[in-house]
Amino acid sequence: MVNAKFFIGALIASTASAFAPAPSSRTFTPLKAALVDSTGNNIAVKNLLEQVESTKLLSKLAQAGLLSKAQKSGVTLTKLEPLLKLAASNQDILILIEAAGPEALPLLPKIVEIAPGALPLLGAAIQISPLALQAGALASIAAAAAGVFLIPDDTAIQVAAQTLLVGGLGVAVPAASIIGAGVLSKIKS
């Protein structure tokens, strides 16, 4: 009788493996070396710094008064130093930053292009208290719950609207608010 159980088990296992995906052969691509000029400077970084200079981003940063607003709200460079030390002591963070470097480098020119318009928003955001951000997270969750409760489930469009509300107001906004509150409270303390 024991042999029949093993036979049935083997039969079930062999039929189940027929539905498993076939293993794919992995191909490894070597890392691409960064393009450098004759003096060894990374061309992408050089172009980024030239764009920062041509857009006068640092002058706009000074004109927006972002550093003085940060200092008034309690954020100083000496308070950022422990965060930098923490990042430097954690090898995993440095490995992730280094690994993301080649993929993140093409995004930096777009960030430099958007930055002058975002400076007033950053100046206002740095003055928000962490408690206000946490209250905003709770209000956002309540708004998502109200949307799910008030929007009927009659059509696919209404269900999609509920899903978007929960995804945006119930997850993304609270997560960003709570993370922002945590960062601001860590920086300001």
PDB file of C-alpha atoms in Angstrom, residues 75 121-122 124-141 169 171-188:
ATOM      1  CA  VAL A  75      17.236  72.570   9.201  1.00  0.00           C
ATOM      2  CA  LEU A 121       7.486  74.732  -3.487  1.00  0.00           C
ATOM      3  CA  LEU A 122      10.520  73.395  -1.648  1.00  0.00           C
ATOM      4  CA  ALA A 124       7.154  76.278   1.397  1.00  0.00           C
ATOM      5  CA  ALA A 125       7.426  72.534   2.037  1.00  0.00           C
ATOM      6  CA  ILE A 126      10.385  72.858   4.381  1.00  0.00           C
ATOM      7  CA  GLN A 127       8.350  75.116   6.651  1.00  0.00           C
ATOM      8  CA  ILE A 128       5.524  72.586   7.114  1.00  0.00           C
ATOM      9  CA  SER A 129       5.556  70.975  10.530  1.00  0.00           C
ATOM     10  CA  PRO A 130       5.848  67.181  10.723  1.00  0.00           C
ATOM     11  CA  LEU A 131       2.652  67.085  12.769  1.00  0.00           C
ATOM     12  CA  ALA A 132       0.760  68.788   9.924  1.00  0.00           C
ATOM     13  CA  LEU A 133       2.068  66.168   7.485  1.00  0.00           C
ATOM     14  CA  GLN A 134       0.926  63.371   9.778  1.00  0.00           C
ATOM     15  CA  ALA A 135      -2.511  64.982  10.103  1.00  0.00           C
ATOM     16  CA  GLY A 136      -2.635  65.266   6.310  1.00  0.00           C
ATOM     17  CA  ALA A 137      -1.908  61.545   6.039  1.00  0.00           C
ATOM     18  CA  LEU A 138      -4.834  60.749   8.338  1.00  0.00           C
ATOM     19  CA  ALA A 139      -7.129  63.127   6.450  1.00  0.00           C
ATOM     20  CA  SER A 140      -6.106  61.512   3.177  1.00  0.00           C
ATOM     21  CA  ILE A 141      -6.906  58.045   4.484  1.00  0.00           C
ATOM     22  CA  LEU A 169      -5.374  59.000  -1.237  1.00  0.00           C
ATOM     23  CA  VAL A 171      -1.732  54.646   0.064  1.00  0.00           C
ATOM     24  CA  ALA A 172       0.518  57.029  -1.897  1.00  0.00           C
ATOM     25  CA  VAL A 173      -0.318  60.343  -0.207  1.00  0.00           C
ATOM     26  CA  PRO A 174      -0.220  58.943   3.354  1.00  0.00           C
ATOM     27  CA  ALA A 175       3.046  57.133   2.660  1.00  0.00           C
ATOM     28  CA  ALA A 176       4.649  60.274   1.231  1.00  0.00           C
ATOM     29  CA  SER A 177       3.305  62.366   4.107  1.00  0.00           C
ATOM     30  CA  ILE A 178       4.529  60.011   6.800  1.00  0.00           C
ATOM     31  CA  ILE A 179       7.954  59.603   5.179  1.00  0.00           C
ATOM     32  CA  GLY A 180       8.203  63.372   4.735  1.00  0.00           C
ATOM     33  CA  ALA A 181       7.211  63.932   8.362  1.00  0.00           C
ATOM     34  CA  GLY A 182       9.828  61.448   9.475  1.00  0.00           C
ATOM     35  CA  VAL A 183      12.545  63.086   7.399  1.00  0.00           C
ATOM     36  CA  LEU A 184      11.594  66.594   8.516  1.00  0.00           C
ATOM     37  CA  SER A 185      11.443  65.611  12.183  1.00  0.00           C
ATOM     38  CA  LYS A 186      14.827  63.863  11.905  1.00  0.00           C
ATOM     39  CA  ILE A 187      16.377  66.886  10.184  1.00  0.00           C
ATOM     40  CA  LYS A 188      14.821  69.448  12.497  1.00  0.00           C
TER      41      LYS A 188
END
